[in-house]
Amino acid sequence: MSSLSVPPPRCLQKPLTVPHRHMFGPGPSNVPPRILQAGANPVIGHMHPEIFQIMSDIRSGIQYLFQTHNPMTFAVSGTGHTAMECAIFNAVEAGDGVLVAVNGIWGERAAEVAERIGARVNTIAAPPGGCFTNTEIEQALSKHRPVLFFLAHGESSTGVLHPLDGIGPLCHKYDCLFLLDSVASVGGAPVCMDQQGIDIMYTGSQKVLNAPPGTAPISFSERACQKIFNRRTKPVSFFLDLSWLANYWGCDDKPSRMYHHTAPVSAFYALREGLAVLAEEGLESSWERHRKVAEYFHAGLERMGLKLFVPDKTARLPTVTTILAPQGYDWKEITAYVMKSHNLEISGGLGPTVGMVLRVGLMGGNSSQAKVDMVLAALRDALAHCHRSKV
């Protein structure tokens, strides 16, 4: 007589089926066959020398992507949220002051992460679609004297690309670390970590790099490391403790590496390949391609009578475009229609832009005029067939 009270699930006795879709939301983006194939390589041990070499390749690729010479550069095992927590958990102690620029959901979340570990959090706020001037930032730095300033470079909830020049030096003037979220921007828009005085920067694998979600490149400057390795208390997270991660990734120059966690080696293969694809194209070429494709897309939208959410052309994020929800239409009906009729994903708003915008992502290999034409055709079809109220 069996002692099992739960039988084998019938659903698992059927073969796995996953549809192919055109992924034009704010991420993840489509993973090219070359990167999928890299991830299908045999799994080997996460402490094997071959894996250490792959990790070394990844570190070099991230240094190129970020334009940094920081030795403390690696990939967190997790998504961009994990990297955000890694940055804040290591750089901030309970009672430290943190200043967060909030002009979308990512500033809101950074503030909450810092609050959860007992930081004294102050914010400066801009309306969705807006940016901060350096004067506003300096006034807040002078007033609050934080140890860390957070800014989202590419605010994917609003479609804003925030200007960076001058912010790093301002932070350093007030003895403050500059933390930049570049998840939606890096690789698709110019950012140079060292030149622009950025102390901590991170991104995610699933955006411009076109790798599957699950790894998050991150880098810490020497100034950041000095603050972190002279903490009074241990970081609140063992999993994200920089001293352990630095050793596992070979960033600390110690003769041997200690086991910390079982790394997602298949995800490392895919991340390495995504970085290789970018290196082959060239970073500046990638920036220029994303800029030109975004401008082509924006012009096509305007010809259709659609309006862009971010009024300032220079502040528009080239990788994620926010479109004002067409008047008289239900945005949910539009996204559902293009999925059903065109097998194509676009998204609605997030956080402060819920109900206000449609969001279209054109990242990495999805950033091309042919893909733009596909999206424009789907939107044109949706506007012709979806219900429009007379109000």
GROMACS .gro file of C-alpha atoms in nm:
model
  391
    1MET     CA    1   0.000   0.000   0.000
    2SER     CA    2   0.145   0.337  -0.103
    3SER     CA    3   0.217   0.592   0.167
    4LEU     CA    4   0.194   0.880  -0.084
    5SER     CA    5  -0.115   1.097  -0.052
    6VAL     CA    6  -0.033   1.321  -0.350
    7PRO     CA    7  -0.025   1.148  -0.690
    8PRO     CA    8   0.206   1.250  -0.978
    9PRO     CA    9   0.058   1.563  -1.141
   10ARG     CA   10  -0.110   1.486  -1.470
   11CYS     CA   11   0.009   1.818  -1.609
   12LEU     CA   12   0.370   1.700  -1.579
   13GLN     CA   13   0.293   1.389  -1.783
   14LYS     CA   14   0.241   1.611  -2.087
   15PRO     CA   15   0.532   1.749  -2.292
   16LEU     CA   16   0.639   2.108  -2.226
   17THR     CA   17   0.519   2.351  -2.491
   18VAL     CA   18   0.623   2.717  -2.505
   19PRO     CA   19   0.498   2.944  -2.785
   20HIS     CA   20   0.725   3.175  -2.980
   21ARG     CA   21   0.626   3.538  -2.936
   22HIS     CA   22   0.756   3.873  -3.053
   23MET     CA   23   0.868   4.029  -2.725
   24PHE     CA   24   0.829   4.406  -2.758
   25GLY     CA   25   0.744   4.485  -2.399
   26PRO     CA   26   0.991   4.652  -2.161
   27GLY     CA   27   1.165   4.317  -2.104
   28PRO     CA   28   1.248   4.040  -2.133
   29SER     CA   29   1.336   4.073  -2.498
   30ASN     CA   30   1.365   3.791  -2.751
   31VAL     CA   31   1.668   3.568  -2.699
   32PRO     CA   32   1.849   3.502  -3.030
   33PRO     CA   33   1.921   3.138  -3.127
   34ARG     CA   34   2.295   3.191  -3.075
   35ILE     CA   35   2.242   3.288  -2.710
   36LEU     CA   36   1.984   3.014  -2.652
   37GLN     CA   37   2.231   2.762  -2.792
   38ALA     CA   38   2.504   2.889  -2.561
   39GLY     CA   39   2.276   2.833  -2.261
   40ALA     CA   40   2.216   2.474  -2.374
   41ASN     CA   41   2.580   2.374  -2.323
   42PRO     CA   42   2.645   2.094  -2.070
   43VAL     CA   43   2.615   2.186  -1.704
   44ILE     CA   44   2.946   2.154  -1.519
   45GLY     CA   45   3.040   2.235  -1.163
   46HIS     CA   46   3.021   2.595  -1.049
   47MET     CA   47   3.369   2.562  -0.893
   48HIS     CA   48   3.534   2.407  -1.199
   49PRO     CA   49   3.822   2.599  -1.359
   50GLU     CA   50   3.632   2.618  -1.688
   51ILE     CA   51   3.351   2.804  -1.513
   52PHE     CA   52   3.601   3.038  -1.352
   53GLN     CA   53   3.732   3.121  -1.701
   54ILE     CA   54   3.377   3.190  -1.824
   55MET     CA   55   3.324   3.413  -1.521
   56SER     CA   56   3.646   3.597  -1.607
   57ASP     CA   57   3.516   3.650  -1.961
   58ILE     CA   58   3.190   3.785  -1.820
   59ARG     CA   59   3.377   4.027  -1.595
   60SER     CA   60   3.572   4.162  -1.894
   61GLY     CA   61   3.251   4.193  -2.094
   62ILE     CA   62   3.077   4.388  -1.818
   63GLN     CA   63   3.376   4.620  -1.782
   64TYR     CA   64   3.343   4.694  -2.154
   65LEU     CA   65   2.964   4.735  -2.134
   66PHE     CA   66   2.991   4.970  -1.834
   67GLN     CA   67   3.314   5.136  -1.955
   68THR     CA   68   3.491   5.079  -1.624
   69HIS     CA   69   3.824   4.949  -1.499
   70ASN     CA   70   3.675   4.852  -1.161
   71PRO     CA   71   3.815   4.516  -1.045
   72MET     CA   72   3.496   4.472  -0.837
   73THR     CA   73   3.283   4.386  -1.139
   74PHE     CA   74   3.075   4.068  -1.174
   75ALA     CA   75   2.720   3.937  -1.219
   76VAL     CA   76   2.477   3.872  -0.936
   77SER     CA   77   2.281   3.545  -0.954
   78GLY     CA   78   1.938   3.701  -0.986
   79THR     CA   79   1.747   3.971  -1.171
   80GLY     CA   80   1.797   4.347  -1.165
   81HIS     CA   81   1.603   4.364  -0.838
   82THR     CA   82   1.870   4.141  -0.683
   83ALA     CA   83   2.143   4.375  -0.804
   84MET     CA   84   1.956   4.674  -0.659
   85GLU     CA   85   1.946   4.498  -0.323
   86CYS     CA   86   2.312   4.393  -0.354
   87ALA     CA   87   2.411   4.757  -0.407
   88ILE     CA   88   2.202   4.900  -0.125
   89PHE     CA   89   2.254   4.617   0.125
   90ASN     CA   90   2.632   4.647   0.095
   91ALA     CA   91   2.671   5.024   0.071
   92VAL     CA   92   2.417   5.123   0.337
   93GLU     CA   93   2.391   5.047   0.708
   94ALA     CA   94   2.101   5.108   0.943
   95GLY     CA   95   2.093   5.478   1.028
   96ASP     CA   96   2.277   5.588   0.713
   97GLY     CA   97   2.121   5.863   0.507
   98VAL     CA   98   2.006   5.775   0.155
   99LEU     CA   99   1.876   6.017  -0.108
  100VAL     CA  100   1.658   5.873  -0.382
  101ALA     CA  101   1.550   6.046  -0.702
  102VAL     CA  102   1.193   5.934  -0.770
  103ASN     CA  103   1.049   5.992  -1.116
  104GLY     CA  104   0.906   5.644  -1.166
  105ILE     CA  105   0.872   5.303  -1.006
  106TRP     CA  106   1.243   5.222  -0.973
  107GLY     CA  107   1.310   5.518  -0.748
  108GLU     CA  108   1.009   5.415  -0.540
  109ARG     CA  109   1.145   5.063  -0.503
  110ALA     CA  110   1.499   5.175  -0.419
  111ALA     CA  111   1.357   5.394  -0.142
  112GLU     CA  112   1.162   5.100  -0.002
  113VAL     CA  113   1.464   4.870  -0.009
  114ALA     CA  114   1.669   5.127   0.183
  115GLU     CA  115   1.387   5.184   0.432
  116ARG     CA  116   1.361   4.811   0.501
  117ILE     CA  117   1.719   4.796   0.626
  118GLY     CA  118   1.674   5.097   0.853
  119ALA     CA  119   1.826   5.373   0.643
  120ARG     CA  120   1.712   5.734   0.681
  121VAL     CA  121   1.558   5.785   0.339
  122ASN     CA  122   1.486   6.119   0.178
  123THR     CA  123   1.351   6.164  -0.172
  124ILE     CA  124   1.331   6.424  -0.441
  125ALA     CA  125   1.039   6.380  -0.676
  126ALA     CA  126   0.966   6.470  -1.035
  127PRO     CA  127   0.641   6.403  -1.220
  128PRO     CA  128   0.632   6.092  -1.440
  129GLY     CA  129   0.811   6.177  -1.763
  130GLY     CA  130   1.025   6.441  -1.595
  131CYS     CA  131   1.390   6.474  -1.491
  132PHE     CA  132   1.591   6.656  -1.225
  133THR     CA  133   1.830   6.942  -1.279
  134ASN     CA  134   2.177   6.920  -1.129
  135THR     CA  135   2.087   7.223  -0.919
  136GLU     CA  136   1.794   7.036  -0.765
  137ILE     CA  137   2.016   6.736  -0.697
  138GLU     CA  138   2.288   6.948  -0.538
  139GLN     CA  139   2.040   7.128  -0.316
  140ALA     CA  140   1.912   6.792  -0.186
  141LEU     CA  141   2.265   6.659  -0.137
  142SER     CA  142   2.361   6.970   0.056
  143LYS     CA  143   2.049   6.953   0.272
  144HIS     CA  144   2.041   6.581   0.356
  145ARG     CA  145   2.411   6.483   0.336
  146PRO     CA  146   2.341   6.119   0.240
  147VAL     CA  147   2.598   5.842   0.206
  148LEU     CA  148   2.427   5.723  -0.114
  149PHE     CA  149   2.234   5.886  -0.398
  150PHE     CA  150   2.016   5.664  -0.621
  151LEU     CA  151   1.907   5.749  -0.974
  152ALA     CA  152   1.748   5.541  -1.250
  153HIS     CA  153   1.923   5.623  -1.578
  154GLY     CA  154   1.658   5.454  -1.792
  155GLU     CA  155   1.325   5.478  -1.608
  156SER     CA  156   1.135   5.208  -1.796
  157SER     CA  157   0.804   5.283  -1.624
  158THR     CA  158   0.795   5.631  -1.776
  159GLY     CA  159   1.028   5.607  -2.078
  160VAL     CA  160   1.274   5.866  -1.948
  161LEU     CA  161   1.649   5.868  -2.013
  162HIS     CA  162   1.795   6.085  -1.739
  163PRO     CA  163   2.100   6.303  -1.817
  164LEU     CA  164   2.408   6.200  -1.617
  165ASP     CA  165   2.683   6.452  -1.674
  166GLY     CA  166   2.792   6.633  -1.361
  167ILE     CA  167   2.598   6.421  -1.110
  168GLY     CA  168   2.893   6.201  -1.010
  169PRO     CA  169   3.118   6.497  -0.925
  170LEU     CA  170   2.832   6.655  -0.728
  171CYS     CA  171   2.792   6.340  -0.521
  172HIS     CA  172   3.165   6.324  -0.451
  173LYS     CA  173   3.166   6.693  -0.352
  174TYR     CA  174   2.930   6.596  -0.068
  175ASP     CA  175   3.112   6.269   0.015
  176CYS     CA  176   2.826   6.063  -0.126
  177LEU     CA  177   2.828   5.749  -0.340
  178PHE     CA  178   2.645   5.764  -0.673
  179LEU     CA  179   2.432   5.453  -0.741
  180LEU     CA  180   2.290   5.419  -1.093
  181ASP     CA  181   2.021   5.180  -1.212
  182SER     CA  182   2.103   5.121  -1.580
  183VAL     CA  183   1.883   4.813  -1.631
  184ALA     CA  184   1.684   4.958  -1.921
  185SER     CA  185   1.954   5.180  -2.069
  186VAL     CA  186   2.306   5.036  -2.072
  187GLY     CA  187   2.412   4.909  -2.412
  188GLY     CA  188   2.133   5.107  -2.577
  189ALA     CA  189   2.227   5.457  -2.462
  190PRO     CA  190   2.561   5.619  -2.376
  191VAL     CA  191   2.684   5.571  -2.020
  192CYS     CA  192   3.048   5.557  -1.912
  193MET     CA  193   3.084   5.458  -1.549
  194ASP     CA  194   3.436   5.577  -1.478
  195GLN     CA  195   3.421   5.900  -1.679
  196GLN     CA  196   3.089   6.002  -1.526
  197GLY     CA  197   3.188   5.931  -1.167
  198ILE     CA  198   2.939   5.651  -1.104
  199ASP     CA  199   3.029   5.451  -0.794
  200ILE     CA  200   2.787   5.158  -0.823
  201MET     CA  201   2.603   5.054  -1.136
  202TYR     CA  202   2.396   4.752  -1.232
  203THR     CA  203   2.180   4.616  -1.509
  204GLY     CA  204   1.990   4.300  -1.604
  205SER     CA  205   2.066   4.029  -1.857
  206GLN     CA  206   1.724   4.035  -2.025
  207LYS     CA  207   1.724   4.381  -2.183
  208VAL     CA  208   1.978   4.501  -2.444
  209LEU     CA  209   2.198   4.193  -2.387
  210ASN     CA  210   1.909   3.969  -2.506
  211ALA     CA  211   1.998   3.693  -2.258
  212PRO     CA  212   1.739   3.512  -2.044
  213PRO     CA  213   1.644   3.681  -1.716
  214GLY     CA  214   1.839   3.569  -1.412
  215THR     CA  215   2.181   3.736  -1.406
  216ALA     CA  216   2.255   4.098  -1.320
  217PRO     CA  217   2.588   4.267  -1.404
  218ILE     CA  218   2.710   4.503  -1.132
  219SER     CA  219   3.024   4.706  -1.061
  220PHE     CA  220   3.161   4.892  -0.756
  221SER     CA  221   3.418   5.173  -0.765
  222GLU     CA  222   3.715   5.194  -0.531
  223ARG     CA  223   3.533   5.464  -0.334
  224ALA     CA  224   3.235   5.233  -0.293
  225CYS     CA  225   3.456   4.944  -0.184
  226GLN     CA  226   3.626   5.160   0.079
  227LYS     CA  227   3.288   5.242   0.230
  228ILE     CA  228   3.164   4.883   0.209
  229PHE     CA  229   3.471   4.710   0.350
  230ASN     CA  230   3.490   4.951   0.643
  231ARG     CA  231   3.135   4.894   0.762
  232ARG     CA  232   3.054   4.879   1.132
  233THR     CA  233   2.811   4.591   1.076
  234LYS     CA  234   2.776   4.300   0.837
  235PRO     CA  235   2.541   4.341   0.539
  236VAL     CA  236   2.190   4.219   0.616
  237SER     CA  237   2.206   3.958   0.338
  238PHE     CA  238   2.455   3.671   0.341
  239PHE     CA  239   2.366   3.580  -0.018
  240LEU     CA  240   2.448   3.933  -0.139
  241ASP     CA  241   2.747   4.000   0.089
  242LEU     CA  242   3.009   4.164  -0.133
  243SER     CA  243   3.305   4.008   0.047
  244TRP     CA  244   3.177   3.660  -0.038
  245LEU     CA  245   3.076   3.749  -0.392
  246ALA     CA  246   3.410   3.919  -0.456
  247ASN     CA  247   3.594   3.604  -0.359
  248TYR     CA  248   3.374   3.372  -0.566
  249TRP     CA  249   3.415   3.593  -0.873
  250GLY     CA  250   3.792   3.630  -0.828
  251CYS     CA  251   3.772   4.004  -0.760
  252ASP     CA  252   3.971   4.003  -0.435
  253ASP     CA  253   4.307   3.864  -0.557
  254LYS     CA  254   4.300   3.584  -0.297
  255PRO     CA  255   4.478   3.265  -0.404
  256SER     CA  256   4.168   3.044  -0.378
  257ARG     CA  257   3.793   3.081  -0.409
  258MET     CA  258   3.551   2.960  -0.144
  259TYR     CA  259   3.209   2.810  -0.206
  260HIS     CA  260   2.937   3.069  -0.153
  261HIS     CA  261   2.635   2.955  -0.355
  262THR     CA  262   2.558   2.726  -0.646
  263ALA     CA  263   2.575   2.963  -0.938
  264PRO     CA  264   2.338   2.937  -1.239
  265VAL     CA  265   2.606   2.816  -1.479
  266SER     CA  266   2.371   2.783  -1.778
  267ALA     CA  267   2.270   3.145  -1.728
  268PHE     CA  268   2.640   3.239  -1.718
  269TYR     CA  269   2.690   3.075  -2.059
  270ALA     CA  270   2.404   3.284  -2.204
  271LEU     CA  271   2.522   3.605  -2.039
  272ARG     CA  272   2.873   3.555  -2.176
  273GLU     CA  273   2.730   3.508  -2.525
  274GLY     CA  274   2.513   3.820  -2.495
  275LEU     CA  275   2.819   4.020  -2.397
  276ALA     CA  276   3.012   3.866  -2.688
  277VAL     CA  277   2.741   3.973  -2.935
  278LEU     CA  278   2.760   4.329  -2.803
  279ALA     CA  279   3.141   4.332  -2.818
  280GLU     CA  280   3.130   4.214  -3.181
  281GLU     CA  281   2.894   4.494  -3.282
  282GLY     CA  282   3.076   4.756  -3.077
  283LEU     CA  283   2.928   4.963  -2.797
  284GLU     CA  284   2.917   5.291  -2.986
  285SER     CA  285   2.753   5.121  -3.284
  286SER     CA  286   2.490   4.975  -3.052
  287TRP     CA  287   2.419   5.316  -2.901
  288GLU     CA  288   2.380   5.470  -3.247
  289ARG     CA  289   2.157   5.188  -3.376
  290HIS     CA  290   1.921   5.215  -3.079
  291ARG     CA  291   1.903   5.594  -3.122
  292LYS     CA  292   1.823   5.578  -3.493
  293VAL     CA  293   1.566   5.299  -3.453
  294ALA     CA  294   1.392   5.485  -3.169
  295GLU     CA  295   1.370   5.802  -3.380
  296TYR     CA  296   1.231   5.598  -3.672
  297PHE     CA  297   0.972   5.447  -3.438
  298HIS     CA  298   0.874   5.781  -3.288
  299ALA     CA  299   0.827   5.934  -3.632
  300GLY     CA  300   0.605   5.641  -3.733
  301LEU     CA  301   0.392   5.678  -3.421
  302GLU     CA  302   0.344   6.049  -3.482
  303ARG     CA  303   0.239   5.984  -3.842
  304MET     CA  304  -0.034   5.756  -3.700
  305GLY     CA  305  -0.155   6.040  -3.479
  306LEU     CA  306  -0.021   5.885  -3.157
  307LYS     CA  307   0.152   6.102  -2.898
  308LEU     CA  308   0.465   6.024  -2.700
  309PHE     CA  309   0.449   6.048  -2.323
  310VAL     CA  310   0.790   6.215  -2.274
  311PRO     CA  311   0.769   6.561  -2.433
  312ASP     CA  312   1.142   6.633  -2.436
  313LYS     CA  313   1.297   6.444  -2.726
  314THR     CA  314   1.640   6.445  -2.561
  315ALA     CA  315   1.496   6.275  -2.251
  316ARG     CA  316   1.333   5.982  -2.432
  317LEU     CA  317   1.469   5.639  -2.350
  318PRO     CA  318   1.564   5.475  -2.682
  319THR     CA  319   1.507   5.121  -2.554
  320VAL     CA  320   1.157   5.165  -2.406
  321THR     CA  321   0.910   5.404  -2.565
  322THR     CA  322   0.606   5.529  -2.374
  323ILE     CA  323   0.303   5.619  -2.584
  324LEU     CA  324   0.006   5.808  -2.443
  325ALA     CA  325  -0.288   5.568  -2.436
  326PRO     CA  326  -0.499   5.662  -2.740
  327GLN     CA  327  -0.801   5.865  -2.633
  328GLY     CA  328  -1.126   5.671  -2.637
  329TYR     CA  329  -0.957   5.327  -2.637
  330ASP     CA  330  -0.914   5.075  -2.358
  331TRP     CA  331  -0.538   5.016  -2.346
  332LYS     CA  332  -0.594   4.661  -2.220
  333GLU     CA  333  -0.797   4.582  -2.530
  334ILE     CA  334  -0.514   4.711  -2.751
  335THR     CA  335  -0.245   4.498  -2.582
  336ALA     CA  336  -0.474   4.193  -2.587
  337TYR     CA  337  -0.555   4.244  -2.955
  338VAL     CA  338  -0.195   4.270  -3.072
  339MET     CA  339  -0.109   3.958  -2.871
  340LYS     CA  340  -0.399   3.758  -3.014
  341SER     CA  341  -0.380   3.883  -3.372
  342HIS     CA  342  -0.007   3.943  -3.413
  343ASN     CA  343   0.152   3.720  -3.147
  344LEU     CA  344   0.324   4.035  -3.024
  345GLU     CA  345   0.372   4.163  -2.672
  346ILE     CA  346   0.352   4.528  -2.580
  347SER     CA  347   0.275   4.647  -2.228
  348GLY     CA  348   0.069   4.900  -2.043
  349GLY     CA  349   0.202   5.141  -1.785
  350LEU     CA  350   0.376   5.048  -1.460
  351GLY     CA  351   0.364   5.222  -1.124
  352PRO     CA  352   0.284   5.590  -1.181
  353THR     CA  353   0.194   5.538  -1.549
  354VAL     CA  354  -0.065   5.261  -1.505
  355GLY     CA  355  -0.360   5.337  -1.732
  356MET     CA  356  -0.176   5.627  -1.894
  357VAL     CA  357   0.059   5.474  -2.148
  358LEU     CA  358   0.152   5.185  -2.372
  359ARG     CA  359   0.515   5.073  -2.343
  360VAL     CA  360   0.712   4.928  -2.633
  361GLY     CA  361   1.060   4.786  -2.589
  362LEU     CA  362   1.310   4.773  -2.877
  363MET     CA  363   1.626   4.631  -2.725
  364GLY     CA  364   1.933   4.452  -2.857
  365GLY     CA  365   1.845   4.239  -3.155
  366ASN     CA  366   1.487   4.368  -3.140
  367SER     CA  367   1.608   4.719  -3.221
  368SER     CA  368   1.572   4.734  -3.600
  369GLN     CA  369   1.358   4.913  -3.855
  370ALA     CA  370   1.200   4.582  -3.958
  371LYS     CA  371   1.085   4.519  -3.600
  372VAL     CA  372   0.954   4.876  -3.577
  373ASP     CA  373   0.748   4.821  -3.893
  374MET     CA  374   0.605   4.507  -3.732
  375VAL     CA  375   0.499   4.697  -3.420
  376LEU     CA  376   0.355   4.989  -3.617
  377ALA     CA  377   0.150   4.752  -3.832
  378ALA     CA  378   0.014   4.577  -3.523
  379LEU     CA  379  -0.080   4.907  -3.358
  380ARG     CA  380  -0.242   5.034  -3.677
  381ASP     CA  381  -0.448   4.715  -3.698
  382ALA     CA  382  -0.547   4.739  -3.331
  383LEU     CA  383  -0.667   5.097  -3.367
  384ALA     CA  384  -0.878   4.994  -3.666
  385HIS     CA  385  -1.043   4.699  -3.490
  386CYS     CA  386  -1.058   4.777  -3.118
  387HIS     CA  387  -1.363   4.949  -2.977
  388ARG     CA  388  -1.343   5.324  -2.952
  389SER     CA  389  -1.585   5.516  -2.736
  390LYS     CA  390  -1.745   5.835  -2.863
  391VAL     CA  391  -1.642   6.025  -2.549
   0.00000   0.00000   0.00000
